[in-house]
Amino acid sequence: MSNTVKHIHFTEILAKSDPPILLKQHVEEGLTIQELLKIVFPNLPVKNVEHFWELLRLCVICHDLGKSHIEFQRMLHKLSNKWYSQRHELYSIPFIEALEIEDADKTLIKQVVAGHHRRYDELLCFIGRSYKQANSNSFALDFEDDNKLSFEDEFKRCLNSEYVISLMKEYGLHLFNLNAKLPNELIHNFLKNPTHLEHSNYFTLLLLLGAFKQCDHLSSASIFEIRTLFDSDFHYLSDKHNDLLTKGFDFYPHQKESSQATGNVILTAPTGSGKTESAMLWLQKQMQVSGQGRVFYILPFTASINAMYERLRTDLGDKSKVGLLHGKLSAYLDSLIEREHSDISKDERIDFIHKIKAAYQTIVTPLKIATPFQLLKHIFGLKGFEKGIFEWAGGYFIFDEIHAYNPNVFAQIVVLIEFAVKYLGVKVFVMTATLPRFLKTELQKAIGSYTEISAKDKLYQQFTRHRVILKDGLLSQNTSLIQTDLNRDKKVLVVCNTVEQAQKVYAELRSENKVLLHGSFNAFDRNVNESKLKEDNVKLLVGTQAIEVSLDIDYDVIYTEPAPIDALIQRFGRVNRERKKGICPCFVFTERNDADKYIYPNKEVIDRTLEVLSRFTESIQEKDLQEAIDYVYPNWTEKDAEDYNLTKELLWDYVKRLSPFIHSDKSEEDFYSQFDGIKVLPARCQIEYKGYLNEFEFVKAESLKVQISKSRFAELIKSKEIQLDKYVFERSDKDHLEETKYFVINRKYTSDLGLQIKEEEDKEVLINVADNCW
C-alpha cells in the first residue's frame, strides 16, 4: 500500500455511513441491547452468568475498534481511499490482545470479534489472499506476496490508536503493550481444533457469539425494544376461569395441575378439553417461578399454526407479543394485513409486512408459533445458528400434537428436545390426545425429569360424545348419504386421505356454504379458505389431514376415509367439540383407495384400527382410547424403527460436531426442501403472476404458486408437463431489468378446487395465456 498520511485523523470516528452513526454511539446502542438481554435471558446455562454478561460487554465495546482505520473512515465519508475491502474486525484484535484480562477471557472475546461477520474458513482464506506472512510456516493459505499488504504496517500507520485508547478509558478499560499482530494463528488454531459439545467452554463461546450477534444486528437495525411477557398478559386465563365459575363450572383438574407444575410436563387429555389453556397456565407458572425466556409454540401444520397465531393474538391482547414462523409466512401476512388494514396503500402494506417479519425473525417477539423445522435448522448448523440457539437458552417449548410426525421428523424433534433440555435449560410442555406408548417412551428419555399429567377418568366419561359407524365401501361412492345430512341442515365434516379424493367429493356435494381445505391450493386461495372457517355459517368442510390438528372447529357429523387410529381420533375431535349435541355419529368407510397406500403405507395398522373401532359402535369411551392406540401401535414397524434410530444417531453425531464460526454451506431453502415439495405455477396463473411482478408485488406473485411433491415433479418434468420459464421485467426502484425463473405446470387450477394434478389445463386457457403473455 502506498504511503498514507499518518497524522490525518477524522475528528469523528464513524461506525456506519448511511445514516452516519458514530462508533461510540454504535457501541452505546449495542450496550443498550446487552442490558435488555440480561433482563430477557435470566437463566443462561453458563457457570458464571455475571461473568458472561461482562464478556459480552467487552465484545460490544471492542468489536468495531478496527473501523478507526483511516482508509475505512475515508470510505465511510465517501472519499477516495485505499481500504481495499479489508476486514475491519481483524484490526480490532490487537486492541483486545492489549487488554489486561485473563488469557482465557481474552481468547473468547478475540474469537467472537474475529468471527462476527465471516466464517472462519472464509476469513483465513481472505488473510492468505490479502496479507504478507511473517514466515514460510504460514497458517493461512499460500498465495504470492506480490501486491499484498503488511498487516503490521497498516495497523501502525492507519489505526487511530489515540482515539481507541481514549474511548476505552471511558469504559474503564486500559490497554497495555499494544502490538500489531496478524490474527491468523487464532483462526487457524480454531479451525484445526474447533470447539465442540464435549469442550467445557463450548456453550460459553456459542452463546457469547449468539448474544453478541443479537446486540450487533439489533442495534444496527435501530431496534431497541425486546418485548417480554408479563403476568398481566395471562389475565385472560383468569377471566376465563371467573367466567366458568359464574356459570357453575371450573377449570378441569388437568388444567389446574398444569397451572401448578414446574419444570417439564407431558399432558394427555382428550381433544377439546382445553389443552391450549393448560399450556398457557403452565407457561404463566414457569415465568412466575423461573422468570423470562423466549417461548416457542410448535405445531405440525400451517393451517393450525395460523389459527393458533390469531387465537393467541386475541387472547393476550397485545398483538405485538405473538409471532409466527413458517415457510408461507409472507403470503399469510399479506392476506392478513389486507383483511385487517384494507384501507392502506400497497407501499404501506409491503412495508408493514417487512417490519412484522423482521420482528418475528428476531428475538423481539417473546412468543412464536412455529413449525419444528424453524427450530431444527439451527442444530443443522445453518448460517446464523448461533443466534437461534441463544434465543432458546432458558426458554420454553410447547409441543402440540407431537404424534403427527413421521419417524424421521419425530427423531429430529427428540434430538432437539434432548439437546435443548439437557444443555440449554429449556423447559418443555408436551401435549397430545393420542400418543402410542413407545413414542411416549422416547420422549421421556429425551426430556429426563418431568411431571406427567393426564385427564381424570371422570372427565373422559364426560367426554363421551362420539359413536363409530363403520360403513362398507368407498366414501366417494356414498356421497348421497353425506348429502342427506347436508339437506337436514347439519354441519358436516368430510375427511379424505388424498387431495384428489377431497376435490372429487367436494365437487359432488351441494351446499351454499362449503369450504375445501388441502395442500394443493396456492397460498392466496388457501388463506381465503382458512379465513372462511372462522364463520359460523360454514355447513360443509371437506379436507385432508390438514384439518386434524388444533383447528377450533365444531361439526355435527363426520364422514372419513380409513386412517390410523390416532389420525381418526383427531378427526373425530372436530365433531361435537363442546359436547352440547349428545352422542354424534362418526362414519368411517372401510375400503381404501389405491392412492391411500402412499399416505398410509402400513395396511396392518389400518386393519387393526378398523378392528378396534368395531368396539365403539355404541359410544367411544375416551378413557379406553389409550388401550386402543397401543393395540394398533404395539411398537415401531421394522422400517420405521430403522428410520427413527438412523436419523437420531446421524443427527446426534452432527450436533456433537456443531461448532461456532463454522456453519453449513446448505442454504435455508435447501434445508426446508428436504421436508417440503417444489413450487410450481399453474399455467392459467401466468398473466396474473407477471402482472404482480410488473407491480413489484413479489409476495403476491409467489402466493400464486402451488407446492407439489418431488416425486410428482420429477414425473411431470420428464413428461414435459412442467417446464422452466422466465420473465424479464423492469425494476424502476433499482433502475435495471430483472429476470426471474419459475416452473410452469400444465395442469388445471381453479380457485374452488385448487390444482387438479391429473387434468390438463383447458386449451382455451392456454391459448389466452399465450396471447396475453406474448
mmCIF file of N, CA and C in Angstrom, residues 247-363:
data_model
loop_
_atom_site.group_PDB
_atom_site.id
_atom_site.type_symbol
_atom_site.label_atom_id
_atom_site.label_comp_id
_atom_site.label_asym_id
_atom_site.label_seq_id
_atom_site.Cartn_x
_atom_site.Cartn_y
_atom_site.Cartn_z
ATOM 1 N N LYS A 247 -70.744 -19.550 35.987
ATOM 2 C CA LYS A 247 -71.682 -20.468 35.339
ATOM 3 C C LYS A 247 -71.757 -21.808 36.064
ATOM 4 N N GLY A 248 -71.081 -21.888 37.201
ATOM 5 C CA GLY A 248 -71.114 -23.110 37.979
ATOM 6 C C GLY A 248 -70.111 -24.158 37.545
ATOM 7 N N PHE A 249 -69.120 -23.740 36.756
ATOM 8 C CA PHE A 249 -68.095 -24.672 36.291
ATOM 9 C C PHE A 249 -66.741 -24.272 36.851
ATOM 10 N N ASP A 250 -65.697 -24.977 36.454
ATOM 11 C CA ASP A 250 -64.338 -24.676 36.915
ATOM 12 C C ASP A 250 -63.368 -25.184 35.853
ATOM 13 N N PHE A 251 -62.098 -24.798 35.971
ATOM 14 C CA PHE A 251 -61.085 -25.411 35.130
ATOM 15 C C PHE A 251 -61.069 -26.917 35.390
ATOM 16 N N TYR A 252 -60.710 -27.677 34.370
ATOM 17 C CA TYR A 252 -60.567 -29.119 34.546
ATOM 18 C C TYR A 252 -59.375 -29.415 35.444
ATOM 19 N N PRO A 253 -59.389 -30.570 36.140
ATOM 20 C CA PRO A 253 -58.259 -30.903 37.019
ATOM 21 C C PRO A 253 -56.901 -30.875 36.312
ATOM 22 N N HIS A 254 -56.846 -31.342 35.053
ATOM 23 C CA HIS A 254 -55.540 -31.335 34.363
ATOM 24 C C HIS A 254 -55.084 -29.905 34.051
ATOM 25 N N GLN A 255 -56.029 -28.984 33.884
ATOM 26 C CA GLN A 255 -55.653 -27.587 33.699
ATOM 27 C C GLN A 255 -55.102 -26.992 34.991
ATOM 28 N N LYS A 256 -55.756 -27.331 36.114
ATOM 29 C CA LYS A 256 -55.267 -26.849 37.419
ATOM 30 C C LYS A 256 -53.889 -27.415 37.738
ATOM 31 N N GLU A 257 -53.704 -28.705 37.446
ATOM 32 C CA GLU A 257 -52.385 -29.322 37.683
ATOM 33 C C GLU A 257 -51.312 -28.654 36.827
ATOM 34 N N SER A 258 -51.672 -28.348 35.589
ATOM 35 C CA SER A 258 -50.720 -27.676 34.696
ATOM 36 C C SER A 258 -50.341 -26.304 35.241
ATOM 37 N N SER A 259 -51.316 -25.625 35.849
ATOM 38 C CA SER A 259 -51.058 -24.274 36.370
ATOM 39 C C SER A 259 -50.134 -24.281 37.578
ATOM 40 N N GLN A 260 -49.944 -25.455 38.215
ATOM 41 C CA GLN A 260 -49.093 -25.535 39.401
ATOM 42 C C GLN A 260 -47.792 -26.300 39.151
ATOM 43 N N ALA A 261 -47.682 -26.941 38.000
ATOM 44 C CA ALA A 261 -46.489 -27.754 37.709
ATOM 45 C C ALA A 261 -45.313 -26.857 37.356
ATOM 46 N N THR A 262 -44.139 -27.211 37.869
ATOM 47 C CA THR A 262 -42.911 -26.520 37.483
ATOM 48 C C THR A 262 -41.991 -27.517 36.798
ATOM 49 N N GLY A 263 -41.311 -27.050 35.757
ATOM 50 C CA GLY A 263 -40.451 -27.949 35.000
ATOM 51 C C GLY A 263 -41.191 -28.591 33.846
ATOM 52 N N ASN A 264 -40.624 -29.655 33.318
ATOM 53 C CA ASN A 264 -41.146 -30.303 32.127
ATOM 54 C C ASN A 264 -42.436 -31.066 32.420
ATOM 55 N N VAL A 265 -43.335 -31.088 31.427
ATOM 56 C CA VAL A 265 -44.635 -31.747 31.589
ATOM 57 C C VAL A 265 -44.984 -32.502 30.315
ATOM 58 N N ILE A 266 -45.571 -33.687 30.481
ATOM 59 C CA ILE A 266 -46.247 -34.377 29.381
ATOM 60 C C ILE A 266 -47.716 -34.491 29.767
ATOM 61 N N LEU A 267 -48.579 -33.868 28.960
ATOM 62 C CA LEU A 267 -50.017 -33.849 29.233
ATOM 63 C C LEU A 267 -50.759 -34.709 28.204
ATOM 64 N N THR A 268 -51.611 -35.573 28.692
ATOM 65 C CA THR A 268 -52.508 -36.342 27.828
ATOM 66 C C THR A 268 -53.942 -36.001 28.218
ATOM 67 N N ALA A 269 -54.716 -35.534 27.253
ATOM 68 C CA ALA A 269 -56.110 -35.150 27.514
ATOM 69 C C ALA A 269 -56.871 -35.194 26.203
ATOM 70 N N PRO A 270 -58.184 -35.386 26.267
ATOM 71 C CA PRO A 270 -58.957 -35.500 25.022
ATOM 72 C C PRO A 270 -59.019 -34.184 24.258
ATOM 73 N N THR A 271 -59.282 -34.292 22.949
ATOM 74 C CA THR A 271 -59.436 -33.096 22.131
ATOM 75 C C THR A 271 -60.604 -32.271 22.657
ATOM 76 N N GLY A 272 -60.422 -30.954 22.656
ATOM 77 C CA GLY A 272 -61.485 -30.069 23.117
ATOM 78 C C GLY A 272 -61.535 -29.895 24.620
ATOM 79 N N SER A 273 -60.519 -30.404 25.336
ATOM 80 C CA SER A 273 -60.552 -30.309 26.807
ATOM 81 C C SER A 273 -59.628 -29.213 27.337
ATOM 82 N N GLY A 274 -59.309 -28.249 26.499
ATOM 83 C CA GLY A 274 -58.557 -27.091 26.978
ATOM 84 C C GLY A 274 -57.066 -27.324 27.140
ATOM 85 N N LYS A 275 -56.455 -28.079 26.206
ATOM 86 C CA LYS A 275 -55.009 -28.303 26.311
ATOM 87 C C LYS A 275 -54.226 -27.016 26.068
ATOM 88 N N THR A 276 -54.732 -26.178 25.162
ATOM 89 C CA THR A 276 -54.039 -24.911 24.913
ATOM 90 C C THR A 276 -54.027 -24.048 26.172
ATOM 91 N N GLU A 277 -55.173 -23.957 26.853
ATOM 92 C CA GLU A 277 -55.210 -23.212 28.119
ATOM 93 C C GLU A 277 -54.279 -23.847 29.147
ATOM 94 N N SER A 278 -54.210 -25.180 29.150
ATOM 95 C CA SER A 278 -53.288 -25.869 30.068
ATOM 96 C C SER A 278 -51.856 -25.426 29.825
ATOM 97 N N ALA A 279 -51.489 -25.371 28.567
ATOM 98 C CA ALA A 279 -50.125 -24.973 28.217
ATOM 99 C C ALA A 279 -49.836 -23.543 28.647
ATOM 100 N N MET A 280 -50.792 -22.649 28.446
ATOM 101 C CA MET A 280 -50.566 -21.247 28.808
ATOM 102 C C MET A 280 -50.569 -21.062 30.326
ATOM 103 N N LEU A 281 -51.383 -21.845 31.044
ATOM 104 C CA LEU A 281 -51.342 -21.812 32.511
ATOM 105 C C LEU A 281 -49.982 -22.297 33.009
ATOM 106 N N TRP A 282 -49.470 -23.353 32.384
ATOM 107 C CA TRP A 282 -48.123 -23.848 32.725
ATOM 108 C C TRP A 282 -47.077 -22.776 32.444
ATOM 109 N N LEU A 283 -47.185 -22.126 31.296
ATOM 110 C CA LEU A 283 -46.216 -21.096 30.930
ATOM 111 C C LEU A 283 -46.231 -19.950 31.932
ATOM 112 N N GLN A 284 -47.414 -19.534 32.335
ATOM 113 C CA GLN A 284 -47.521 -18.466 33.332
ATOM 114 C C GLN A 284 -46.803 -18.863 34.619
ATOM 115 N N LYS A 285 -46.992 -20.105 35.047
ATOM 116 C CA LYS A 285 -46.346 -20.578 36.273
ATOM 117 C C LYS A 285 -44.825 -20.590 36.129
ATOM 118 N N GLN A 286 -44.337 -21.033 34.981
ATOM 119 C CA GLN A 286 -42.875 -21.087 34.791
ATOM 120 C C GLN A 286 -42.268 -19.695 34.887
ATOM 121 N N MET A 287 -42.957 -18.721 34.300
ATOM 122 C CA MET A 287 -42.424 -17.364 34.312
ATOM 123 C C MET A 287 -42.506 -16.750 35.707
ATOM 124 N N GLN A 288 -43.499 -17.145 36.459
ATOM 125 C CA GLN A 288 -43.582 -16.667 37.846
ATOM 126 C C GLN A 288 -42.434 -17.237 38.685
ATOM 127 N N VAL A 289 -42.080 -18.488 38.422
ATOM 128 C CA VAL A 289 -41.059 -19.168 39.218
ATOM 129 C C VAL A 289 -39.649 -18.924 38.685
ATOM 130 N N SER A 290 -39.480 -19.047 37.370
ATOM 131 C CA SER A 290 -38.138 -19.012 36.782
ATOM 132 C C SER A 290 -37.812 -17.727 36.055
ATOM 133 N N GLY A 291 -38.808 -16.952 35.687
ATOM 134 C CA GLY A 291 -38.533 -15.688 35.012
ATOM 135 C C GLY A 291 -38.667 -15.790 33.508
ATOM 136 N N GLN A 292 -38.164 -14.760 32.844
ATOM 137 C CA GLN A 292 -38.334 -14.619 31.408
ATOM 138 C C GLN A 292 -37.631 -15.733 30.637
ATOM 139 N N GLY A 293 -38.060 -15.891 29.400
ATOM 140 C CA GLY A 293 -37.481 -16.821 28.446
ATOM 141 C C GLY A 293 -38.310 -16.730 27.188
ATOM 142 N N ARG A 294 -37.673 -16.914 26.035
ATOM 143 C CA ARG A 294 -38.428 -16.895 24.778
ATOM 144 C C ARG A 294 -39.275 -18.159 24.677
ATOM 145 N N VAL A 295 -40.462 -18.034 24.091
ATOM 146 C CA VAL A 295 -41.431 -19.134 24.051
ATOM 147 C C VAL A 295 -41.669 -19.548 22.603
ATOM 148 N N PHE A 296 -41.633 -20.857 22.359
ATOM 149 C CA PHE A 296 -41.949 -21.400 21.044
ATOM 150 C C PHE A 296 -43.108 -22.387 21.192
ATOM 151 N N TYR A 297 -44.194 -22.091 20.500
ATOM 152 C CA TYR A 297 -45.374 -22.953 20.494
ATOM 153 C C TYR A 297 -45.332 -23.693 19.158
ATOM 154 N N ILE A 298 -45.096 -25.014 19.198
ATOM 155 C CA ILE A 298 -44.719 -25.758 17.997
ATOM 156 C C ILE A 298 -45.857 -26.665 17.550
ATOM 157 N N LEU A 299 -46.252 -26.483 16.293
ATOM 158 C CA LEU A 299 -47.355 -27.231 15.689
ATOM 159 C C LEU A 299 -46.914 -27.799 14.343
ATOM 160 N N PRO A 300 -47.569 -28.875 13.886
ATOM 161 C CA PRO A 300 -47.095 -29.525 12.667
ATOM 162 C C PRO A 300 -47.564 -28.926 11.344
ATOM 163 N N PHE A 301 -48.732 -28.260 11.318
ATOM 164 C CA PHE A 301 -49.312 -27.846 10.043
ATOM 165 C C PHE A 301 -49.528 -26.340 9.981
ATOM 166 N N THR A 302 -49.368 -25.787 8.774
ATOM 167 C CA THR A 302 -49.508 -24.352 8.569
ATOM 168 C C THR A 302 -50.892 -23.847 8.973
ATOM 169 N N ALA A 303 -51.929 -24.594 8.615
ATOM 170 C CA ALA A 303 -53.294 -24.142 8.926
ATOM 171 C C ALA A 303 -53.495 -23.997 10.428
ATOM 172 N N SER A 304 -53.004 -24.973 11.200
ATOM 173 C CA SER A 304 -53.173 -24.906 12.651
ATOM 174 C C SER A 304 -52.279 -23.829 13.261
ATOM 175 N N ILE A 305 -51.119 -23.590 12.667
ATOM 176 C CA ILE A 305 -50.237 -22.519 13.143
ATOM 177 C C ILE A 305 -50.913 -21.161 12.954
ATOM 178 N N ASN A 306 -51.444 -20.932 11.772
ATOM 179 C CA ASN A 306 -52.120 -19.656 11.506
ATOM 180 C C ASN A 306 -53.300 -19.448 12.455
ATOM 181 N N ALA A 307 -54.066 -20.528 12.672
ATOM 182 C CA ALA A 307 -55.229 -20.420 13.566
ATOM 183 C C ALA A 307 -54.792 -20.137 15.000
ATOM 184 N N MET A 308 -53.739 -20.805 15.463
ATOM 185 C CA MET A 308 -53.255 -20.578 16.829
ATOM 186 C C MET A 308 -52.688 -19.172 16.982
ATOM 187 N N TYR A 309 -52.024 -18.694 15.961
ATOM 188 C CA TYR A 309 -51.477 -17.334 15.964
ATOM 189 C C TYR A 309 -52.592 -16.311 16.162
ATOM 190 N N GLU A 310 -53.653 -16.440 15.398
ATOM 191 C CA GLU A 310 -54.748 -15.482 15.512
ATOM 192 C C GLU A 310 -55.469 -15.625 16.846
ATOM 193 N N ARG A 311 -55.547 -16.850 17.341
ATOM 194 C CA ARG A 311 -56.197 -17.079 18.636
ATOM 195 C C ARG A 311 -55.409 -16.440 19.768
ATOM 196 N N LEU A 312 -54.107 -16.675 19.815
ATOM 197 C CA LEU A 312 -53.304 -16.151 20.924
ATOM 198 C C LEU A 312 -53.102 -14.639 20.825
ATOM 199 N N ARG A 313 -53.089 -14.104 19.619
ATOM 200 C CA ARG A 313 -53.039 -12.638 19.486
ATOM 201 C C ARG A 313 -54.245 -12.013 20.161
ATOM 202 N N THR A 314 -55.403 -12.654 19.962
ATOM 203 C CA THR A 314 -56.633 -12.146 20.569
ATOM 204 C C THR A 314 -56.611 -12.355 22.079
ATOM 205 N N ASP A 315 -56.176 -13.546 22.515
ATOM 206 C CA ASP A 315 -56.187 -13.870 23.941
ATOM 207 C C ASP A 315 -55.266 -12.949 24.734
ATOM 208 N N LEU A 316 -54.045 -12.775 24.261
ATOM 209 C CA LEU A 316 -53.088 -11.968 25.018
ATOM 210 C C LEU A 316 -53.397 -10.482 24.949
ATOM 211 N N GLY A 317 -54.115 -10.075 23.914
ATOM 212 C CA GLY A 317 -54.480 -8.664 23.812
ATOM 213 C C GLY A 317 -53.447 -7.837 23.082
ATOM 214 N N ASP A 318 -52.175 -7.991 23.429
ATOM 215 C CA ASP A 318 -51.100 -7.240 22.776
ATOM 216 C C ASP A 318 -50.597 -8.065 21.597
ATOM 217 N N LYS A 319 -51.021 -7.695 20.394
ATOM 218 C CA LYS A 319 -50.691 -8.480 19.207
ATOM 219 C C LYS A 319 -49.198 -8.498 18.909
ATOM 220 N N SER A 320 -48.478 -7.499 19.393
ATOM 221 C CA SER A 320 -47.044 -7.423 19.106
ATOM 222 C C SER A 320 -46.242 -8.494 19.851
ATOM 223 N N LYS A 321 -46.886 -9.185 20.797
ATOM 224 C CA LYS A 321 -46.143 -10.175 21.587
ATOM 225 C C LYS A 321 -46.269 -11.593 21.045
ATOM 226 N N VAL A 322 -47.017 -11.766 19.969
ATOM 227 C CA VAL A 322 -47.188 -13.095 19.374
ATOM 228 C C VAL A 322 -46.734 -13.038 17.922
ATOM 229 N N GLY A 323 -45.832 -13.934 17.560
ATOM 230 C CA GLY A 323 -45.355 -14.004 16.185
ATOM 231 C C GLY A 323 -45.556 -15.386 15.619
ATOM 232 N N LEU A 324 -45.223 -15.559 14.356
ATOM 233 C CA LEU A 324 -45.281 -16.896 13.783
ATOM 234 C C LEU A 324 -44.170 -17.075 12.769
ATOM 235 N N LEU A 325 -43.765 -18.320 12.604
ATOM 236 C CA LEU A 325 -42.684 -18.672 11.696
ATOM 237 C C LEU A 325 -43.064 -19.932 10.933
ATOM 238 N N HIS A 326 -43.205 -19.785 9.621
ATOM 239 C CA HIS A 326 -43.347 -20.965 8.771
ATOM 240 C C HIS A 326 -43.020 -20.561 7.342
ATOM 241 N N GLY A 327 -42.951 -21.538 6.452
ATOM 242 C CA GLY A 327 -42.464 -21.290 5.102
ATOM 243 C C GLY A 327 -43.372 -20.444 4.236
ATOM 244 N N LYS A 328 -44.646 -20.282 4.627
ATOM 245 C CA LYS A 328 -45.585 -19.490 3.827
ATOM 246 C C LYS A 328 -45.934 -18.182 4.535
ATOM 247 N N LEU A 329 -45.002 -17.685 5.332
ATOM 248 C CA LEU A 329 -45.268 -16.543 6.198
ATOM 249 C C LEU A 329 -45.627 -15.284 5.411
ATOM 250 N N SER A 330 -44.862 -14.964 4.372
ATOM 251 C CA SER A 330 -45.099 -13.713 3.636
ATOM 252 C C SER A 330 -46.494 -13.676 3.036
ATOM 253 N N ALA A 331 -46.887 -14.792 2.399
ATOM 254 C CA ALA A 331 -48.213 -14.830 1.770
ATOM 255 C C ALA A 331 -49.317 -14.729 2.812
ATOM 256 N N TYR A 332 -49.137 -15.390 3.947
ATOM 257 C CA TYR A 332 -50.147 -15.333 5.006
ATOM 258 C C TYR A 332 -50.277 -13.902 5.545
ATOM 259 N N LEU A 333 -49.138 -13.253 5.816
ATOM 260 C CA LEU A 333 -49.184 -11.886 6.346
ATOM 261 C C LEU A 333 -49.808 -10.925 5.339
ATOM 262 N N ASP A 334 -49.524 -11.132 4.068
ATOM 263 C CA ASP A 334 -50.113 -10.291 3.029
ATOM 264 C C ASP A 334 -51.634 -10.391 3.079
ATOM 265 N N SER A 335 -52.125 -11.625 3.206
ATOM 266 C CA SER A 335 -53.577 -11.837 3.284
ATOM 267 C C SER A 335 -54.156 -11.248 4.570
ATOM 268 N N LEU A 336 -53.472 -11.471 5.688
ATOM 269 C CA LEU A 336 -53.953 -10.984 6.984
ATOM 270 C C LEU A 336 -54.022 -9.461 7.017
ATOM 271 N N ILE A 337 -52.992 -8.811 6.502
ATOM 272 C CA ILE A 337 -52.946 -7.346 6.546
ATOM 273 C C ILE A 337 -54.012 -6.755 5.630
ATOM 274 N N GLU A 338 -54.253 -7.398 4.500
ATOM 275 C CA GLU A 338 -55.331 -6.906 3.632
ATOM 276 C C GLU A 338 -56.681 -7.015 4.313
ATOM 277 N N ARG A 339 -56.860 -8.051 5.128
ATOM 278 C CA ARG A 339 -58.129 -8.220 5.858
ATOM 279 C C ARG A 339 -58.259 -7.198 6.979
ATOM 280 N N GLU A 340 -57.160 -6.999 7.728
ATOM 281 C CA GLU A 340 -57.222 -6.149 8.916
ATOM 282 C C GLU A 340 -56.990 -4.670 8.618
ATOM 283 N N HIS A 341 -56.322 -4.376 7.500
ATOM 284 C CA HIS A 341 -55.998 -2.978 7.156
ATOM 285 C C HIS A 341 -56.290 -2.749 5.674
ATOM 286 N N SER A 342 -57.535 -2.871 5.307
ATOM 287 C CA SER A 342 -57.912 -2.795 3.892
ATOM 288 C C SER A 342 -57.733 -1.403 3.301
ATOM 289 N N ASP A 343 -57.572 -0.387 4.156
ATOM 290 C CA ASP A 343 -57.519 0.976 3.671
ATOM 291 C C ASP A 343 -56.102 1.478 3.394
ATOM 292 N N ILE A 344 -55.074 0.660 3.659
ATOM 293 C CA ILE A 344 -53.713 1.164 3.479
ATOM 294 C C ILE A 344 -53.247 0.924 2.039
ATOM 295 N N SER A 345 -52.250 1.708 1.619
ATOM 296 C CA SER A 345 -51.745 1.617 0.248
ATOM 297 C C SER A 345 -50.860 0.395 0.070
ATOM 298 N N LYS A 346 -50.539 0.084 -1.191
ATOM 299 C CA LYS A 346 -49.673 -1.059 -1.492
ATOM 300 C C LYS A 346 -48.312 -0.894 -0.823
ATOM 301 N N ASP A 347 -47.717 0.284 -0.950
ATOM 302 C CA ASP A 347 -46.388 0.507 -0.366
ATOM 303 C C ASP A 347 -46.428 0.378 1.154
ATOM 304 N N GLU A 348 -47.486 0.890 1.761
ATOM 305 C CA GLU A 348 -47.626 0.769 3.222
ATOM 306 C C GLU A 348 -47.774 -0.692 3.626
ATOM 307 N N ARG A 349 -48.534 -1.450 2.828
ATOM 308 C CA ARG A 349 -48.728 -2.869 3.137
ATOM 309 C C ARG A 349 -47.412 -3.637 3.028
ATOM 310 N N ILE A 350 -46.640 -3.386 1.971
ATOM 311 C CA ILE A 350 -45.357 -4.072 1.784
ATOM 312 C C ILE A 350 -44.396 -3.729 2.916
ATOM 313 N N ASP A 351 -44.390 -2.450 3.296
ATOM 314 C CA ASP A 351 -43.523 -2.028 4.402
ATOM 315 C C ASP A 351 -43.968 -2.658 5.713
ATOM 316 N N PHE A 352 -45.275 -2.768 5.910
ATOM 317 C CA PHE A 352 -45.850 -3.379 7.113
ATOM 318 C C PHE A 352 -45.421 -4.845 7.209
ATOM 319 N N ILE A 353 -45.531 -5.573 6.094
ATOM 320 C CA ILE A 353 -45.123 -6.981 6.063
ATOM 321 C C ILE A 353 -43.647 -7.114 6.422
ATOM 322 N N HIS A 354 -42.842 -6.255 5.838
ATOM 323 C CA HIS A 354 -41.394 -6.306 6.096
ATOM 324 C C HIS A 354 -41.089 -6.105 7.577
ATOM 325 N N LYS A 355 -41.753 -5.141 8.189
ATOM 326 C CA LYS A 355 -41.496 -4.849 9.607
ATOM 327 C C LYS A 355 -41.971 -5.985 10.506
ATOM 328 N N ILE A 356 -43.139 -6.547 10.191
ATOM 329 C CA ILE A 356 -43.656 -7.645 11.008
ATOM 330 C C ILE A 356 -42.738 -8.859 10.908
ATOM 331 N N LYS A 357 -42.327 -9.197 9.691
ATOM 332 C CA LYS A 357 -41.434 -10.341 9.506
ATOM 333 C C LYS A 357 -40.123 -10.129 10.253
ATOM 334 N N ALA A 358 -39.594 -8.900 10.190
ATOM 335 C CA ALA A 358 -38.340 -8.606 10.884
ATOM 336 C C ALA A 358 -38.486 -8.836 12.381
ATOM 337 N N ALA A 359 -39.625 -8.426 12.943
ATOM 338 C CA ALA A 359 -39.858 -8.621 14.375
ATOM 339 C C ALA A 359 -39.962 -10.103 14.713
ATOM 340 N N TYR A 360 -40.627 -10.874 13.849
ATOM 341 C CA TYR A 360 -40.818 -12.295 14.120
ATOM 342 C C TYR A 360 -39.521 -13.082 13.958
ATOM 343 N N GLN A 361 -38.639 -12.611 13.075
ATOM 344 C CA GLN A 361 -37.406 -13.332 12.801
ATOM 345 C C GLN A 361 -36.255 -12.912 13.717
ATOM 346 N N THR A 362 -36.517 -11.985 14.617
ATOM 347 C CA THR A 362 -35.528 -11.609 15.635
ATOM 348 C C THR A 362 -36.065 -12.029 17.003
ATOM 349 N N ILE A 363 -35.308 -11.687 18.049
ATOM 350 C CA ILE A 363 -35.738 -12.040 19.403
ATOM 351 C C ILE A 363 -36.719 -11.022 19.981
#
